[in-house]
Coordinates of C-alpha atoms in Angstrom, one line a residue:
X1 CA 0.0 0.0 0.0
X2 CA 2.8 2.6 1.0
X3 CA 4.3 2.1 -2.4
X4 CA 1.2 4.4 -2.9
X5 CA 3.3 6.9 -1.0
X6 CA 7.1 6.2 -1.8
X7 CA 8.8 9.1 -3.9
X8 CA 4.7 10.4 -4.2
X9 CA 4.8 13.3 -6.7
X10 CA 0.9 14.2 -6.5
X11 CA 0.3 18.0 -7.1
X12 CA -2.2 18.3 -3.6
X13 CA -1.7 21.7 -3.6
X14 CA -4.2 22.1 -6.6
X15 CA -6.9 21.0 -4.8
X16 CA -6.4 22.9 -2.0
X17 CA -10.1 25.3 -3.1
X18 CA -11.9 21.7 -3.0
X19 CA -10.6 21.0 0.7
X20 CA -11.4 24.5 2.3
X21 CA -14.8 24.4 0.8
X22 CA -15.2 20.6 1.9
X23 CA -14.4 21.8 5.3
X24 CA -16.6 25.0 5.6
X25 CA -19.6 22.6 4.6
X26 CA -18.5 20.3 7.6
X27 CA -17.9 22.9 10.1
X28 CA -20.3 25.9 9.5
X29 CA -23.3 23.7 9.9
X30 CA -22.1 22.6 13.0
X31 CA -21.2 25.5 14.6
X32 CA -24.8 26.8 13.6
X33 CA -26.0 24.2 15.6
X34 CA -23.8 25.0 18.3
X35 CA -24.7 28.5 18.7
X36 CA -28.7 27.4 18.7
X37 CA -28.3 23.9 21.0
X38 CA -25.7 24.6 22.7
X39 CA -22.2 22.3 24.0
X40 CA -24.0 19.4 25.7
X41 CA -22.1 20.3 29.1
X42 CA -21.6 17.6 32.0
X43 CA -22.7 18.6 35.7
X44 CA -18.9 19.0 36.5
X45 CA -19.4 22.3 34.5
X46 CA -23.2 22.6 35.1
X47 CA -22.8 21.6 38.9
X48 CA -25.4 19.1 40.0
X49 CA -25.6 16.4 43.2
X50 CA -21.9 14.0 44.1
X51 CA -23.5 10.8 46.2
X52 CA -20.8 8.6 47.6
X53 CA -22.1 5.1 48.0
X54 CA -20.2 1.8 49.1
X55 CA -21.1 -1.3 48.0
X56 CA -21.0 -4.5 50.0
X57 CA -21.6 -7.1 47.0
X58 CA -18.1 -7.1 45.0
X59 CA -20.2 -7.6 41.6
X60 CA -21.2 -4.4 41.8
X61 CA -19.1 -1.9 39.0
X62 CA -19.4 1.5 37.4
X63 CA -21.3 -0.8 34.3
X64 CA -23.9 -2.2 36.7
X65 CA -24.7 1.0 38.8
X66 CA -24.7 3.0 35.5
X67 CA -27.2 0.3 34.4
X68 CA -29.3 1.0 37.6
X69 CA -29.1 4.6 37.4
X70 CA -30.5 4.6 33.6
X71 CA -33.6 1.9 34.5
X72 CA -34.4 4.4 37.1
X73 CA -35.0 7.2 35.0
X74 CA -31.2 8.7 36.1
X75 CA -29.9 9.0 32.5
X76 CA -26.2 11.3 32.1
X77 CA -24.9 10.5 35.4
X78 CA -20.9 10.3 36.2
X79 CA -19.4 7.5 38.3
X80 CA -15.9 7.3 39.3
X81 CA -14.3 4.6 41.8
X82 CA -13.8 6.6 44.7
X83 CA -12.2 3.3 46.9
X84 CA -10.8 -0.3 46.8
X85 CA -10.9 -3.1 48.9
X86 CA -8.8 -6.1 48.7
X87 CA -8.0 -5.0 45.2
X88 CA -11.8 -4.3 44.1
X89 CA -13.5 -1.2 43.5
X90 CA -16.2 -0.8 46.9
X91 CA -16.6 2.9 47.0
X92 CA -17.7 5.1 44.1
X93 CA -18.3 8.6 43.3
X94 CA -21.7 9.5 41.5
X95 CA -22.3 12.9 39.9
X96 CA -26.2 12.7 39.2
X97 CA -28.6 15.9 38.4
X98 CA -32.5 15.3 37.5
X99 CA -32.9 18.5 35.8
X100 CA -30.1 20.2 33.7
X101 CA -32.6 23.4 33.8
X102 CA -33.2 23.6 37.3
X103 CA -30.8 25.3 40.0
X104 CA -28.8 23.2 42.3
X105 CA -30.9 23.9 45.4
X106 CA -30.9 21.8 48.8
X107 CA -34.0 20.5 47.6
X108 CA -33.0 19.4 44.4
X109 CA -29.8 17.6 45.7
X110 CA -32.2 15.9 48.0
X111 CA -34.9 15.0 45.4
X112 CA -31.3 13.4 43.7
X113 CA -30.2 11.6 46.6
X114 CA -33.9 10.2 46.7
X115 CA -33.8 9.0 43.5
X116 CA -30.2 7.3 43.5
X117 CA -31.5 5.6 46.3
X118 CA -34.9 4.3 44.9
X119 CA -32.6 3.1 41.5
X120 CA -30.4 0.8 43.4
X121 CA -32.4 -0.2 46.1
X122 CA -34.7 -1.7 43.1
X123 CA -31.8 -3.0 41.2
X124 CA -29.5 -4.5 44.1
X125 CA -31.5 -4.3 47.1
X126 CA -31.2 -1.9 50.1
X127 CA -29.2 -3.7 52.3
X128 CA -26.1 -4.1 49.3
X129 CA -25.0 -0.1 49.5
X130 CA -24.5 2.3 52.0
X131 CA -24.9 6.1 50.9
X132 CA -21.8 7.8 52.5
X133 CA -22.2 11.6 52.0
X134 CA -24.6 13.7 49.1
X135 CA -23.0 17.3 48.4
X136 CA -24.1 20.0 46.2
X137 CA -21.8 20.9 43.1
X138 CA -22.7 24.6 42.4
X139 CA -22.5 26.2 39.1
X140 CA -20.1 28.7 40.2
X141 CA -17.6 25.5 41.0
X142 CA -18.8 24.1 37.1
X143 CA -18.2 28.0 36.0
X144 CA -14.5 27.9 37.0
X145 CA -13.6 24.3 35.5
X146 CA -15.5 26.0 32.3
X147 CA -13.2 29.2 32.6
X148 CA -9.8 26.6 32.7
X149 CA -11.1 24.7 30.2
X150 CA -11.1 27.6 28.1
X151 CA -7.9 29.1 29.5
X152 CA -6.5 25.9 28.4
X153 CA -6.8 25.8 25.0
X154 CA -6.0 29.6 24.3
X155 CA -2.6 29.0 26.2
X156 CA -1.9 26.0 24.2
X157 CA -2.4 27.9 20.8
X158 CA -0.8 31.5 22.2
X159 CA 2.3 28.9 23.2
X160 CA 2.4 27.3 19.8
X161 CA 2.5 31.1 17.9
X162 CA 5.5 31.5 20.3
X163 CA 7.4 28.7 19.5
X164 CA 6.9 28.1 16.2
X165 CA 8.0 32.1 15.9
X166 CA 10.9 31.5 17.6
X167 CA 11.8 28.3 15.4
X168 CA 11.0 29.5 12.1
X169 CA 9.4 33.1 11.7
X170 CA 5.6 34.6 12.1
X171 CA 4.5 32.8 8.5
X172 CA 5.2 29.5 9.7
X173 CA 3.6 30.4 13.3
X174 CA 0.5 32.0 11.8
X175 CA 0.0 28.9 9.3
X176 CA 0.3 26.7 12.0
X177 CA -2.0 28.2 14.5
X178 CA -4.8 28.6 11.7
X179 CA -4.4 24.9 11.3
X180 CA -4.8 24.1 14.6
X181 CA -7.9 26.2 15.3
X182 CA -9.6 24.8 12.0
X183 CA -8.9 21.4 14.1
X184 CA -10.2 22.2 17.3
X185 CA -13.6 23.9 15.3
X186 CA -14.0 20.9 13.1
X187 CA -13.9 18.4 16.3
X188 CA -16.6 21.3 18.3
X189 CA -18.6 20.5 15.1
X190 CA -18.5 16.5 15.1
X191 CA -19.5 17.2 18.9
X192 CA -22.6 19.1 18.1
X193 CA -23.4 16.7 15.4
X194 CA -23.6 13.4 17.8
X195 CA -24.1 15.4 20.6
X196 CA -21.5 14.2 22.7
X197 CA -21.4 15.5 26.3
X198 CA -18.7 17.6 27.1
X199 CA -16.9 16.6 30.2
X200 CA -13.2 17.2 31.5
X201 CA -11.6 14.0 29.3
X202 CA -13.3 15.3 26.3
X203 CA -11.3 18.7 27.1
X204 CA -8.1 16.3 27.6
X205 CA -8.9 15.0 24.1
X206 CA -9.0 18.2 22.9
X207 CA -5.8 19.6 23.7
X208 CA -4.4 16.2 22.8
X209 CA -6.1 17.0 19.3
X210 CA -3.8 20.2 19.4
X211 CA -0.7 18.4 20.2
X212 CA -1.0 15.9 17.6
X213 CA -2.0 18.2 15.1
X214 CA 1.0 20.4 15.2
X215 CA 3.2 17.2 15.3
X216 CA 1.8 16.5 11.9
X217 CA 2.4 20.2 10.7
X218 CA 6.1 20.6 12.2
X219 CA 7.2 17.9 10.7
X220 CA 6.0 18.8 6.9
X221 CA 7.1 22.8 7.9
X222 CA 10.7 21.4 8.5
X223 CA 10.8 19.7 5.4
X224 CA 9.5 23.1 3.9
X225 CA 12.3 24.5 5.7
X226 CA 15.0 22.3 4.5
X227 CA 14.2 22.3 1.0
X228 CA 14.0 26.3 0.6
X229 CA 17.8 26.0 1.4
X230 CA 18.2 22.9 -0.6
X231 CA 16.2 24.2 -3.9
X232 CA 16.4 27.6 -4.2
X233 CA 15.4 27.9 -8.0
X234 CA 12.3 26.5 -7.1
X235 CA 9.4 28.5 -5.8
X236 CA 7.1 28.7 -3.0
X237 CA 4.0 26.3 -4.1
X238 CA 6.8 24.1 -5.7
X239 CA 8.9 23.3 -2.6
X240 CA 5.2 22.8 -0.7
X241 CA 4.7 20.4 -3.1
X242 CA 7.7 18.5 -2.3
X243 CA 7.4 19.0 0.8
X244 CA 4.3 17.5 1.5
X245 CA 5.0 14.4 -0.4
X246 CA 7.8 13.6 0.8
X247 CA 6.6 13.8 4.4
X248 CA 3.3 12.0 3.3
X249 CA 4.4 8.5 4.3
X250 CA 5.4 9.0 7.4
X251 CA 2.1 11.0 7.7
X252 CA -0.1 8.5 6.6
X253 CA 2.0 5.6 8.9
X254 CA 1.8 7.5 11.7
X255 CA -2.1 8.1 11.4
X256 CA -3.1 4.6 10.5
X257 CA -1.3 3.2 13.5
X258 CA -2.9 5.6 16.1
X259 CA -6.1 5.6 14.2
X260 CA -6.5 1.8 14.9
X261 CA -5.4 2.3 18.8
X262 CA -8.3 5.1 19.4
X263 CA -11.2 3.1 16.9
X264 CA -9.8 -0.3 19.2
X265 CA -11.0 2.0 22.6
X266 CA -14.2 3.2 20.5
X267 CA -15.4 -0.4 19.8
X268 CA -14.1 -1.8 22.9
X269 CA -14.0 1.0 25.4
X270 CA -16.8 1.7 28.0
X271 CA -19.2 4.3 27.8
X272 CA -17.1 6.4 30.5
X273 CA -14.4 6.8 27.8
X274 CA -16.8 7.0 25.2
X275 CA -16.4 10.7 24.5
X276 CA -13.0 10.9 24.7
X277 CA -12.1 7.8 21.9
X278 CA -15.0 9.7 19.5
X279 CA -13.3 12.9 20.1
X280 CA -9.6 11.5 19.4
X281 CA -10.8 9.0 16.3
X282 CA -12.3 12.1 14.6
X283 CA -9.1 14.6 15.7
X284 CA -6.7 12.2 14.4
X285 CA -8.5 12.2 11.0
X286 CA -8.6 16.2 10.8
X287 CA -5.6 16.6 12.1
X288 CA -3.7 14.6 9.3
X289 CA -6.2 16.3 6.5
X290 CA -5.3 19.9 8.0
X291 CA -1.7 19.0 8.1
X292 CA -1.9 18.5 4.4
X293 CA -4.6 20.4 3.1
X294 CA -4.8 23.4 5.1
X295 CA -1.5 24.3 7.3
X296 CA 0.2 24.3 3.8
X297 CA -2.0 26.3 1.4
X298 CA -2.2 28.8 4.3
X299 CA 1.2 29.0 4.4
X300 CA 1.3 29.3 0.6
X301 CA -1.5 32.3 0.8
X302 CA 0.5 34.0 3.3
X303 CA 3.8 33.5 1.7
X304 CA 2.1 35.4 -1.6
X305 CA 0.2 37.9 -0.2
X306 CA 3.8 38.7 2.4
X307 CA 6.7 37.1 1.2
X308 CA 9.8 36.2 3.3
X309 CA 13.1 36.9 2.4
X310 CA 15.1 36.4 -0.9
X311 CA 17.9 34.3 0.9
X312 CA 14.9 31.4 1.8
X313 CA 14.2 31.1 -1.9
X314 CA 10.4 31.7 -1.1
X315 CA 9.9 33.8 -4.2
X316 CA 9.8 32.6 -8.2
X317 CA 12.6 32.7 -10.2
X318 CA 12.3 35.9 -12.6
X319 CA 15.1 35.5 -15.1
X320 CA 16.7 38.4 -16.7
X321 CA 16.1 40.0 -20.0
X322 CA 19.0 39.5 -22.4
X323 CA 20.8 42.7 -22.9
X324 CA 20.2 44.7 -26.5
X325 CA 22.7 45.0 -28.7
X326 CA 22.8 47.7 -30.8

C-alpha cells in the first residue's frame, strides 16, 4: 500500500479550493448548531448532586450501577471509583442531576439523593450499599472548571504562535495556528453533530487534538524549511509540493497506527471513555487532513500575499532579459 506513497509526486496543492470548501460545509453547519443547542455540558461544569455510596456485593461496578441509574430514570450521570478493597473497586463517586434546567438547590440535591437511592435499592437491594455523603456541586464551581477549560486551550495555541515564531518566523507560526484552530472547530462541530457530552476527558482530548496536530504540521514545515535551502530555483507552491510528499508516508504511517489504537478504545472501550475515543478518532482524522490540506496552502496564501526573504528562496525565479545590442 505505501508504495502508494514512496517518492509520491501528487500536485495536492491544486486542490487545496476543494478542501477549504469541503471543510466550511462540515464545520459551518455545525457551529450553527452550536450557537442554537448549545455544547451538551456535564454537571462537573453545570454543577449538579456528588453521592458517595459503598457497596457491600463485589459484583457491583461502574457498568452495573450505570445500568441501575439509567432503568431508574437517572440518565447522564458520572461515576468514578472513589475506593478499593482487597483489590476491588467498593466505593464510588456518583455525579447525578435530574434537571439540567433547574438550580442546584438543597432541595433538588435531596430530590437526587432520593432517587439514586430508589434506583439501586430496586436493582441491588437496600441492604447491598451504604450512601456515605450527598453534596451539592454549584454552578459557580462548574463555571471555573468551564473558565480553565477555556484558558487551556488559548494558552496551548498563544504557546504554539511563540514557538513556532521562535523556530521559524511569524508565517510558519500563523499557518500553524490557523491549522490548529480549523482542528479544534472541526472536532466542536462532530460534537454538536452526535451530541456528545462535554466533560473534563473530552477537554483532555482536545488539547491532545492540538498536540497531535501540530506534530503533523512541524514535521511537513521542516521539510518546507530544509528544502528552501536545498532548492532555491524553485518557488514557493513548488517546494510545498515537495514538501508534503515527501513527508506524506510517514504522515499516513503514523495516522493509521494511532487511528486503529483510538477506533480499538471506541469499539471496545466503555461508555465512560466514550467521549474521549470519538473525540480522538475524529481529531486524528482532521488533524492529518489539515496537516496536508490546510496548514500548507495557508502557508502558501501568506507566503504570496507577504513574502519572506530572498535568501529562503520563497519567491519565483524571474530570469533576466537579455541585454540589446545595438
Amino acid at each position: 500500500m505505501f508504495r502508494l506513497f514512496d517518492q509520491a509526486q501528487y500536485d495536492l496543492l491544486r486542490i487545496w479550493k476543494t478542501a477549504f470548501a469541503a471543510t466550511a460545509a462540515f464545520t459551518i453547519p455545525g457551529i450553527l448548531l452550536l450557537a442554537i443547542r448549545g455544547l451538551n455540558q456535564s454537571i462537573e461544569f453545570t454543577g449538579g448532586t456528588l453521592i458517595q455510596v459503598q457497596v457491600a456485593n463485589p459484583d457491583i461496578r461502574t457498568a452495573e450501577l450505570r445500568a441501575a441509574l439509567t432503568a431508574g430514570g437517572i440518565t447522564g450521570a458520572e461515576i468514578q471509583t472513589f475506593g478499593q478493597r482487597f483489590g476491588t473497586p467498593d466505593e464510588f463517586v456518583i455525579r447525578a442531576r435530574l434537571d439540567p434546567r433547574a438550580e442546584v438547590t438543597g432541595e433538588a440535591t435531596q430530590e437526587t439523593r432520593a432517587a439514586v437511592d430508589s434506583a439501586l435499592a430496586a436493582a441491588f437491594g437496600p441492604d447491598s450499599y451504604e450512601i456515605q455523603r450527598t453534596e451539592a456541586v454549584g454552578p459557580k464551581v462548574g463555571g471555573e472548571l468551564r473558565a480553565r477549560a477555556q484558558a487551556a486551550l488559548l494558552m496551548a495555541l498563544g504557546a504554539i504562535f511563540l514557538v513556532i515564531w521562535f523556530r521559524y518566523e511569524w508565517r510558519f507560526s500563523m499557518a500553524a495556528v490557523l491549522a490548529t484552530v480549523h482542528d479544534v472547530i472541526s472536532t466542536l462541530a462532530f460534537i454538536s453533530y452526535l451530541n456528545l457530552e462535554v466533560t473534563l476527558v473530552v477537554v483532555a482530548a482536545l488539547l491532545t487534538i492540538i498536540g497531535y496536530s501540530l506534530n503533523d504540521t512541524i514535521v511537513t514545515f521542516d521539510r518546507v524549511r530544509e528544502n528552501l535551502r536545498k532548492f532555491k530555483r524553485q518557488n514557493i507552491y513548488e517546494i510545498l509540493n515537495r514538501s508534503i510528499n515527501e513527508t506524506l508516508p510517514r504522515t499516513i504511517l503514523t495516522s493509521g497506527t494511532t487511528l486503529g489504537a483510538t477506533l480499538a478504545l471506541l469499539i471496545l472501550g466503555g461508555g465512560v471513555i466514550r467521549g474521549f475515543a470519538w473525540v480522538m478518532t475524529f481529531g486524528i482524522i482532521t488533524g492529518t487532513f489539515s496537516s496536508i490540506f490546510i496548514a500548507s496552502p495557508v502557508l502558501l496564501v501568506i507566503e504570496r500575499r507577504w513574502p519572506g526573504e530572498d535568501v529562503r528562496g520563497a519567491k519565483p525565479i524571474t530570469p533576466r532579459a537579455a541585454p540589446i545590442v545595438t
